[in-house]
Coordinates of C-alpha atoms in Angstrom, one line a residue:
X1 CA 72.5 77.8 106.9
X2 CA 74.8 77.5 110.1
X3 CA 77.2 74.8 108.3
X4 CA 77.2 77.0 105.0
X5 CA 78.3 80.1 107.0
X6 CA 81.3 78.2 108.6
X7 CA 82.3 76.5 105.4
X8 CA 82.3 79.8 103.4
X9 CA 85.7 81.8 101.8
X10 CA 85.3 84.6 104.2
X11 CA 85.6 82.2 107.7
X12 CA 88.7 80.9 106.0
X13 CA 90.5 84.1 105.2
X14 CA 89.3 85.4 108.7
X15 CA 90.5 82.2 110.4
X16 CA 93.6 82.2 108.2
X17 CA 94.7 85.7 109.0
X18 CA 94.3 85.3 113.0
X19 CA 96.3 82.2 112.5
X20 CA 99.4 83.6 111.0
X21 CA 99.0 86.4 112.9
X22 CA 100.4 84.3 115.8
X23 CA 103.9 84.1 114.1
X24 CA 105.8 86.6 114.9
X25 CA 103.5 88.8 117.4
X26 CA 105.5 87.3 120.5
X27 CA 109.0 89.0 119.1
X28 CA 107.5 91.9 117.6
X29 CA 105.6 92.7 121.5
X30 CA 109.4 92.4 122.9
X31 CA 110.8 94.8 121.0
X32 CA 107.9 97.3 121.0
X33 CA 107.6 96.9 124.8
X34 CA 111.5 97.6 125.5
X35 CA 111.4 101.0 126.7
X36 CA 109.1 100.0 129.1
X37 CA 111.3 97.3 130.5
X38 CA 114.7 98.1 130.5
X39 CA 113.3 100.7 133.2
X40 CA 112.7 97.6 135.4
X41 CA 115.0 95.1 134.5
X42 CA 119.0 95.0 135.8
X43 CA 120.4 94.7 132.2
X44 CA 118.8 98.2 131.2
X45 CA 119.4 99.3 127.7
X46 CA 121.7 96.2 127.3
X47 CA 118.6 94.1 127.1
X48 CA 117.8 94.2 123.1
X49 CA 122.0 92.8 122.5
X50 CA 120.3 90.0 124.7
X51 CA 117.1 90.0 122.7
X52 CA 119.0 89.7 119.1
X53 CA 121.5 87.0 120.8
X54 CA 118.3 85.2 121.6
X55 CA 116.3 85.6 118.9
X56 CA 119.3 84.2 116.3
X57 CA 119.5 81.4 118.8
X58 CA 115.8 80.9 118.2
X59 CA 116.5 79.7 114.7
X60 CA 117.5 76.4 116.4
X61 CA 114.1 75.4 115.8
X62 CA 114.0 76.0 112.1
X63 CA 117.8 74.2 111.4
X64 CA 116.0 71.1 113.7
X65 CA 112.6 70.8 111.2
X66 CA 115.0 71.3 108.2
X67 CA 117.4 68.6 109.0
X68 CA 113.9 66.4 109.7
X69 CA 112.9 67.2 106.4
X70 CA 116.0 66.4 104.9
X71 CA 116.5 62.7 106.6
X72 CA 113.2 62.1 106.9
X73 CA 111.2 63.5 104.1
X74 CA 107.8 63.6 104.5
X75 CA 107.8 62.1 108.4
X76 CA 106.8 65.0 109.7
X77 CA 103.4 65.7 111.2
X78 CA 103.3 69.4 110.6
X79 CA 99.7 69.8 112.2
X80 CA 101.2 68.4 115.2
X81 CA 104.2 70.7 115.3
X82 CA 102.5 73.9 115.0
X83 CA 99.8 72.6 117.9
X84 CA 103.2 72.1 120.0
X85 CA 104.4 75.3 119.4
X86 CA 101.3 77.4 119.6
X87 CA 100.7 75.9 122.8
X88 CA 104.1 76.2 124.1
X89 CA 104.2 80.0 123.0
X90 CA 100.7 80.7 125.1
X91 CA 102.4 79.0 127.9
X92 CA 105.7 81.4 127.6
X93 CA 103.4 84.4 127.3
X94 CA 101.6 83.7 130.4
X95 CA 104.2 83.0 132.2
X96 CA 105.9 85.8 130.8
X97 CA 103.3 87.9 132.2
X98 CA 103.5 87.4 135.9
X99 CA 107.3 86.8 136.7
X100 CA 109.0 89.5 133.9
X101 CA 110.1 91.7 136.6
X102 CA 111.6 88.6 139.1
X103 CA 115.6 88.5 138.9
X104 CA 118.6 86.0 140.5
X105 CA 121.3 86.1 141.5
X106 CA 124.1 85.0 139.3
X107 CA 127.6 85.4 140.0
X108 CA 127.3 87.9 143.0
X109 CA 124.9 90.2 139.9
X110 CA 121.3 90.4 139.5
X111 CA 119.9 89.1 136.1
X112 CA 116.5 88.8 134.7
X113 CA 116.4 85.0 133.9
X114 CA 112.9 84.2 134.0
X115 CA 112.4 87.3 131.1
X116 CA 115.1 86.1 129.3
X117 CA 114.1 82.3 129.2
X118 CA 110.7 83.4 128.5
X119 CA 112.0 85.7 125.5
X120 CA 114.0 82.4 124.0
X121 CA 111.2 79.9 123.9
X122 CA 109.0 82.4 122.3
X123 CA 112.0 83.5 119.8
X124 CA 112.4 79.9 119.4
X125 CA 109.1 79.4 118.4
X126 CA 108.7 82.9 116.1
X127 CA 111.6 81.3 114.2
X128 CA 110.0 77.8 114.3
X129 CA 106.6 79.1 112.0
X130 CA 108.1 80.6 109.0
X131 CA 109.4 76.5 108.1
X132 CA 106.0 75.3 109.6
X133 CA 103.5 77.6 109.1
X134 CA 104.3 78.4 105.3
X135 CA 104.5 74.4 104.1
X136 CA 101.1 73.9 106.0
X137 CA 99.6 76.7 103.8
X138 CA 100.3 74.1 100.4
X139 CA 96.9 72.5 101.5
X140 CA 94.7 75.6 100.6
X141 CA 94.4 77.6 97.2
X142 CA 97.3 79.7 96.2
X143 CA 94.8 83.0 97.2
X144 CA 95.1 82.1 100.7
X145 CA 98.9 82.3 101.2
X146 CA 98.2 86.1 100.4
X147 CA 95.4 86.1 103.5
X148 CA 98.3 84.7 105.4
X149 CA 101.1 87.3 104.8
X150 CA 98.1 89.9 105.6
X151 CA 98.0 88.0 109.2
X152 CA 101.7 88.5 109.9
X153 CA 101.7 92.6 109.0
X154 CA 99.3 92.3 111.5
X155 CA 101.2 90.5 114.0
X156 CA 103.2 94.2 113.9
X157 CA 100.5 96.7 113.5
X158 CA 98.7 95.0 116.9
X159 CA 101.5 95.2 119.3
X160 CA 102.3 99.0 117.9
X161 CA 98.4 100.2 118.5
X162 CA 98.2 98.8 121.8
X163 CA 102.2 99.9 123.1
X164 CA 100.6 103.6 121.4
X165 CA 97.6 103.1 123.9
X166 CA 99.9 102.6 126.7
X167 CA 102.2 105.8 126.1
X168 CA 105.5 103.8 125.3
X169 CA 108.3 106.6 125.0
X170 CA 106.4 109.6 125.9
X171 CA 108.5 112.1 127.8
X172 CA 108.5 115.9 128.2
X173 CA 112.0 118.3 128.5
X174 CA 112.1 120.3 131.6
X175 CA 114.2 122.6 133.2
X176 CA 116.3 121.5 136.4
X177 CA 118.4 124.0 138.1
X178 CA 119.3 125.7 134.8
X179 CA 119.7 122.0 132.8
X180 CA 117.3 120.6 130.7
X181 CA 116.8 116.9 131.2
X182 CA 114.2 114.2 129.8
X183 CA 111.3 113.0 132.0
X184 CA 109.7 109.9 131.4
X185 CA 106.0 110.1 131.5
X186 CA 104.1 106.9 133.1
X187 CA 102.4 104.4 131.0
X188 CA 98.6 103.9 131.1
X189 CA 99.2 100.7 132.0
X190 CA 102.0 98.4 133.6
X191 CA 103.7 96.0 131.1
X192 CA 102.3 92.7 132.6
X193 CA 98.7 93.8 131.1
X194 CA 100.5 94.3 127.5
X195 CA 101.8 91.1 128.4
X196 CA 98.6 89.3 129.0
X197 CA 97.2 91.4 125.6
X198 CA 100.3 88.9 124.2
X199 CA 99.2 85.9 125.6
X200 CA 95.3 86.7 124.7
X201 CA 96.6 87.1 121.1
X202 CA 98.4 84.3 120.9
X203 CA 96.0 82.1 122.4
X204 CA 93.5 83.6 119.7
X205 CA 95.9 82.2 116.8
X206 CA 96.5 78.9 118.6
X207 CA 92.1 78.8 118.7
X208 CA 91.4 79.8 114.7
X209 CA 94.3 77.3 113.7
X210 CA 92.2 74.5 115.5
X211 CA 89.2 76.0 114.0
X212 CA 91.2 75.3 110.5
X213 CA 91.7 71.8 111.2
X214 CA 88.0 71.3 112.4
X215 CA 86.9 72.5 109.3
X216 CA 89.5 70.5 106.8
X217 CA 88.3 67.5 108.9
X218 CA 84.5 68.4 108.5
X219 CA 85.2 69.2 104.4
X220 CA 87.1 66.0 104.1
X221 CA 84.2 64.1 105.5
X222 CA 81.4 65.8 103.3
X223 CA 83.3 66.2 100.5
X224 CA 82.4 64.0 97.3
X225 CA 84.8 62.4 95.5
X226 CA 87.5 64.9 93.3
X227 CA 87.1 65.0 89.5
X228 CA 89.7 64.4 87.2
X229 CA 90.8 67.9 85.7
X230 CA 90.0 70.1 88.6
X231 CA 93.7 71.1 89.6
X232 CA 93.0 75.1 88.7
X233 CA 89.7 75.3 89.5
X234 CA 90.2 77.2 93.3
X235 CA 92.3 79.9 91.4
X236 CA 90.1 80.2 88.2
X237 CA 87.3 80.7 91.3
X238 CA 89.0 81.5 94.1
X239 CA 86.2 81.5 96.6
X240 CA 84.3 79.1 95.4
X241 CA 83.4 76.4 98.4
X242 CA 85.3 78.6 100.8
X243 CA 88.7 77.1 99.3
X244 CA 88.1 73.7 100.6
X245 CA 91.9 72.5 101.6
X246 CA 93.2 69.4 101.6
X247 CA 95.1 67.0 103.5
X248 CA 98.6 65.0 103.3
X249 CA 96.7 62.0 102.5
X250 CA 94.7 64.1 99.4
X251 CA 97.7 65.6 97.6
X252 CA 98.8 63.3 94.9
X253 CA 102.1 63.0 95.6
X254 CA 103.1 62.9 91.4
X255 CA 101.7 66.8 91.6
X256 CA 104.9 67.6 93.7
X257 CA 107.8 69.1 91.4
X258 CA 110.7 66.7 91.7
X259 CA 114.5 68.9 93.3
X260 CA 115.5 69.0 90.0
X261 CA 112.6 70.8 88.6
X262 CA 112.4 73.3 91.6
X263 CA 116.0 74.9 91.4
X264 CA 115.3 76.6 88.6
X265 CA 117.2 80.0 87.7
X266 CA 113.5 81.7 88.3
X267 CA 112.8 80.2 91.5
X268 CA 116.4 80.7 92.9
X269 CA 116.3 84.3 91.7
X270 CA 112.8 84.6 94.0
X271 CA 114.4 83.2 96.5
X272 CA 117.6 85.3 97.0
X273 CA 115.2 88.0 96.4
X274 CA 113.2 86.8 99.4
X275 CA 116.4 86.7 101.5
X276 CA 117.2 89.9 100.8
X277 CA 113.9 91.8 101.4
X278 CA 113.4 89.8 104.6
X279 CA 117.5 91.1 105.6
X280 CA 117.2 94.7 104.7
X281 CA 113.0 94.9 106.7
X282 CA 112.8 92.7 109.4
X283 CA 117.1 92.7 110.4
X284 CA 119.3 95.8 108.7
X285 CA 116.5 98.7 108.7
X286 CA 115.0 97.5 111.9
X287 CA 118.1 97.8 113.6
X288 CA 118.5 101.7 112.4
X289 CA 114.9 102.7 112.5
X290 CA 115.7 104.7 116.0
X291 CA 118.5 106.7 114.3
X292 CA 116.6 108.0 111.4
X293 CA 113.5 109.1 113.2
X294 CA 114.8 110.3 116.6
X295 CA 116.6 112.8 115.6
X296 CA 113.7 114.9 114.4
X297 CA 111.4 113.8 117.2
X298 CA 109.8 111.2 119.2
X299 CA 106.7 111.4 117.5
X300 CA 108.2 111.1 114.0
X301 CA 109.4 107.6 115.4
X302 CA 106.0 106.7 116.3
X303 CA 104.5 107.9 113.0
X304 CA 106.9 105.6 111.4
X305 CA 106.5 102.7 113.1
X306 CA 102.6 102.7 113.3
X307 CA 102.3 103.9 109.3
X308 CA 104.9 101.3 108.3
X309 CA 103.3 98.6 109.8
X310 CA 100.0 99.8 108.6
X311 CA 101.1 99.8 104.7
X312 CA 102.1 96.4 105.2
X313 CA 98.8 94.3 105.7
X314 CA 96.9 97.0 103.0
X315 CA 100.2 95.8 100.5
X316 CA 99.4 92.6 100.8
X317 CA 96.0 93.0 100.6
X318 CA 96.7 94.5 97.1
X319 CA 98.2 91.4 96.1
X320 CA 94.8 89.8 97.0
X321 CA 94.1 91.4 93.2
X322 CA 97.4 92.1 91.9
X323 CA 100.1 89.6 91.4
X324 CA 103.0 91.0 89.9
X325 CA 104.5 87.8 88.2
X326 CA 107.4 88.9 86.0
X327 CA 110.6 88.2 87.1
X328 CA 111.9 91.9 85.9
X329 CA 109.0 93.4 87.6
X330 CA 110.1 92.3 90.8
X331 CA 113.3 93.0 90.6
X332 CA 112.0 96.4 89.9
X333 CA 110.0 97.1 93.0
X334 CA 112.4 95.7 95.3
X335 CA 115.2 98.2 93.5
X336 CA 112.8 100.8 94.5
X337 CA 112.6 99.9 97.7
X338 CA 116.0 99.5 97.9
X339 CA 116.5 103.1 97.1
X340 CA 114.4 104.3 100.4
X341 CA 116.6 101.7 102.2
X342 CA 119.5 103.5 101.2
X343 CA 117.9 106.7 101.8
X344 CA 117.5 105.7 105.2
X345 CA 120.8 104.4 105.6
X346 CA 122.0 107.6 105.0
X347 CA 119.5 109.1 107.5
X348 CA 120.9 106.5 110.1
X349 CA 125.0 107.4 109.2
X350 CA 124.2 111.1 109.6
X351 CA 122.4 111.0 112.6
X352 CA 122.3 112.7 114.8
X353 CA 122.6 115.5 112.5
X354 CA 120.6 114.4 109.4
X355 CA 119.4 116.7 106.5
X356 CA 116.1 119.4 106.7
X357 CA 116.3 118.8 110.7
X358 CA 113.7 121.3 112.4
X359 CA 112.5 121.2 109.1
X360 CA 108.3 119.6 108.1
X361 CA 109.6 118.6 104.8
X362 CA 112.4 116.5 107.0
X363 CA 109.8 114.6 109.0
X364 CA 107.2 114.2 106.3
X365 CA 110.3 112.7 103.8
X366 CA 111.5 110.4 106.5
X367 CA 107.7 109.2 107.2
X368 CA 107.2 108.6 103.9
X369 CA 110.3 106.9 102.6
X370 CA 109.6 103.9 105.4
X371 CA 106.1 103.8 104.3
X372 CA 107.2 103.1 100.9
X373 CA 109.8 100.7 101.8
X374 CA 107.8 98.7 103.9
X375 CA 105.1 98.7 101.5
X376 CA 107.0 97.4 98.4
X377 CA 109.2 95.1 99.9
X378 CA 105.8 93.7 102.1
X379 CA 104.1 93.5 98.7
X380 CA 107.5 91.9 96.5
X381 CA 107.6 88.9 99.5
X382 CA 103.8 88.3 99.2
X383 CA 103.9 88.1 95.8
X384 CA 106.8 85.4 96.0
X385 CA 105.2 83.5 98.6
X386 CA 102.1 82.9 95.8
X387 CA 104.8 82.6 93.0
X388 CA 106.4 79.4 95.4
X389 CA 103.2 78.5 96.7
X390 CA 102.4 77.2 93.0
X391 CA 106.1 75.2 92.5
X392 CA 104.4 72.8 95.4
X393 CA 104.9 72.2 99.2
X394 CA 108.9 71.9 99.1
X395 CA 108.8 74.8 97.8
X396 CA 106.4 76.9 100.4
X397 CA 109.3 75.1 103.2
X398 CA 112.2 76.7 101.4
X399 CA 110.4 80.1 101.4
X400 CA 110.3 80.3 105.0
X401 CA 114.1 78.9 105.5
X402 CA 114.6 82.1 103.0
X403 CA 112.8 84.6 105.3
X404 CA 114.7 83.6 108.3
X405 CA 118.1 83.2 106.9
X406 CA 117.6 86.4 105.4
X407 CA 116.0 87.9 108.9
X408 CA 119.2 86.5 110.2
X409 CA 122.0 87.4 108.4
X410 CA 120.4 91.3 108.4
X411 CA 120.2 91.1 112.0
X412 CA 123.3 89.6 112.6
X413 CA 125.3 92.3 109.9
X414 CA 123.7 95.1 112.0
X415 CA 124.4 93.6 115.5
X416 CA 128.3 94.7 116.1
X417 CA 127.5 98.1 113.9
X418 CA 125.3 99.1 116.3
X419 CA 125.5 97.5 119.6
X420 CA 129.9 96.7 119.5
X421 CA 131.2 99.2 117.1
X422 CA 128.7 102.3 117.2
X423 CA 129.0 102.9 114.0
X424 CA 125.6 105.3 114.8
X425 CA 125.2 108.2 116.9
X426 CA 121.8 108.3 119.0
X427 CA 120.5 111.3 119.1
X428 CA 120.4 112.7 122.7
X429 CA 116.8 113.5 124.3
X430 CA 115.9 117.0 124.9
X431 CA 119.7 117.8 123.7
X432 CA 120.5 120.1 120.4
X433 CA 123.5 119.0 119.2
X434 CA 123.7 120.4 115.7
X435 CA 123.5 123.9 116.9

């Protein structure tokens, strides 16, 4: 009865979930946790240039495992690399925790190097899962690489519930001597403890990916020998036997599509696409998110952030029982979304001024339209990961080299608009300045 219950579909998708939920919670608690910070820290609101600088630098990891791939194809001990990391990012985050606030000296100026070496190994190892995590997700049915896009929305919606809980941003306008001027309210709690909520997190992926290989090694053990014709059988059933994965060793290597057969027209097209909806939601939007919601109040920031990150997880859950396979279709719903994107855009280039200001209809548009472009371009990538999860393992390694180059070049497009060239206007706090 035990052995049943830990063998069966639902411990897998749970396990699965909490696993990839450790990818990118470490950046996504950084950025969430900023205002809190920058407060402390010497670098003040010129910490998140240092926090993109650092993060693109992270993609040193990914370039390394590539270029392994490349010159030694099929050397690479993937289990062991993602136990490294894990371990390494628990480590950080603990770390993290307790000397944040310390500073040197360098050069006669204080900076916060322990913070910022901290914030590069965990970058460096947020960057390292999306070429590591994705190929190790070949050894289970194509219905659990949906499970696992469902775990990283949820590496987003954590850190925002929790910062929420704390009171990141809160502030009230009063009147001094005539002037009205913003005052910070204090958090519930100091940032170490939402720093030790990051390490708990992260130690809870590192724990269910163990769990993942206990049970592949208990499966592989028990399991009798495989039948000739069974190749569709975990789709065709999906939760039959809990998914039973398999290992390196079990995957025929004749069942992986040769190069030739993988660049395709279709699977470049779903590629570029996923380069592009990974740019414009995790680097361009991102980067202007402040701009389109501040202007019409704190709290319609917050409502964006938290609802966004909600519809993400419930999109992917749709494709649990949706998969959108044509190529048209797609194209479709990230045109769609691109049209909120622009919307935004717009929102971002006219702040801090932008249309139906002091107006409900304003807010509830601005709410809405990120809800809806988070929640189509979060279901066209899931969809795309299953779509490449079926051309083989190679291909499951160059879907996560097209997240991150995409993340990259969005983040890196945005970086001198905002942060060299202030190209946007912020809107001031507790200032009208469209009257």
């Amino acid at each position: 009865m035990c052995g049943s219950w830990w063998s069966s579909a639902a411990v897998t998708h749970g396990l699965i979930a909490l696993f990839a939920m450790g990818s990118w919670i470490s950046v996504n608690s950084l950025w969430v946790e900023l205002p809190v910070v920058v407060s402390v820290l010497p670098e003040g609101w010129n910490l998140p240039a240092y926090l993109s600088v650092l993060i693109a630098f992270g993609n040193l990891g990914p370039i390394a495992v590539t270029i392994t791939h490349h010159c030694a194809p099929g050397r690479l001990n993937e289990r062991l690399v993602i136990h490294c990391i894990q371990l390494l990012a628990v480590a950080a985050s603990a770390l993290l925790a307790v000397f944040w606030s310390h500073t040197v000296t360098i050069a006669g100026e204080q900076r916060s190097l322990p913070f910022l070496l901290f914030t590069f190994v965990l970058s460096l190892v947020c960057c390292t899962s999306n070429v590591t995590f994705l190929p190790f997700m070949f050894r289970y049915p194509p219905q659990y690489i949906r499970t696992f896009f469902i775990g990283q929305g949820l590496s987003a919606l954590f850190p925002c519930v929790v910062a929420l809980g704390q009171g990141v941003g809160k502030l009230e306008c009063k009147t001094v001597n005539g002037t009205v001027k913003p005052h910070h309210l204090k958090e519930n709690f100091p940032a170490q403890n939402f720093f030790a909520f990051l390490c708990v997190m992260l130690s809870i992926s590192c724990l269910s990916f163990w769990a993942l290989t206990q049970r592949q090694t208990e499966s592989q053990e028990e399991a009798p020998p495989e039948e000739s014709g069974g190749k569709n059988v975990d789709e065709t059933h999906p939760l039959q036997n809990g998914g039973t994965p398999v290992s390196e060793e079990q995957t025929p290597s004749e069942e992986q599509p040769p190069a030739a057969r993988f660049w395709t027209q279709r699977n470049i097209y779903l590629l570029l696409l996923l380069a592009i909806s990974n740019a414009l939601t995790n680097g361009v939007l991102p980067s202007v998110q402040s701009f389109t919601c501040l202007p019409y109040s704190t709290m319609t920031f917050h409502l964006s952030v938290v609802l966004g990150n909600i519809a993400n997880p419930l999109a992917c859950f749709l494709a649990m029982f949706v998969i959108l396979r044509s190529s048209a279709g797609l194209g479709f719903l990230s045109l769609g979304g691109g049209v909120f994107a622009a919307y935004l855009m717009a929102l971002a280039a006219l702040s801090p001024c932008p249309p139906l200001l002091g107006n409900p209809s304003g807010v509830a548009l601005v709410v809405i339209s990120w809800i809806i472009f988070t929640g189509l371009f979060s279901y066209v990538k899931v969809v795309i990961g299953t779509l490449l999860h079926e051309a083989g393992h190679a291909a499951l390694l160059w879907c996560g080299i097209s997240i991150q180059a995409g993340s990259l070049i969005g983040a890196l497009t945005m970086f001198p608009l905002v942060n060299v060239y202030h190209v946007f206007a912020r809107a001031q706090e507790c200032v009208d300045s469209c009257s």
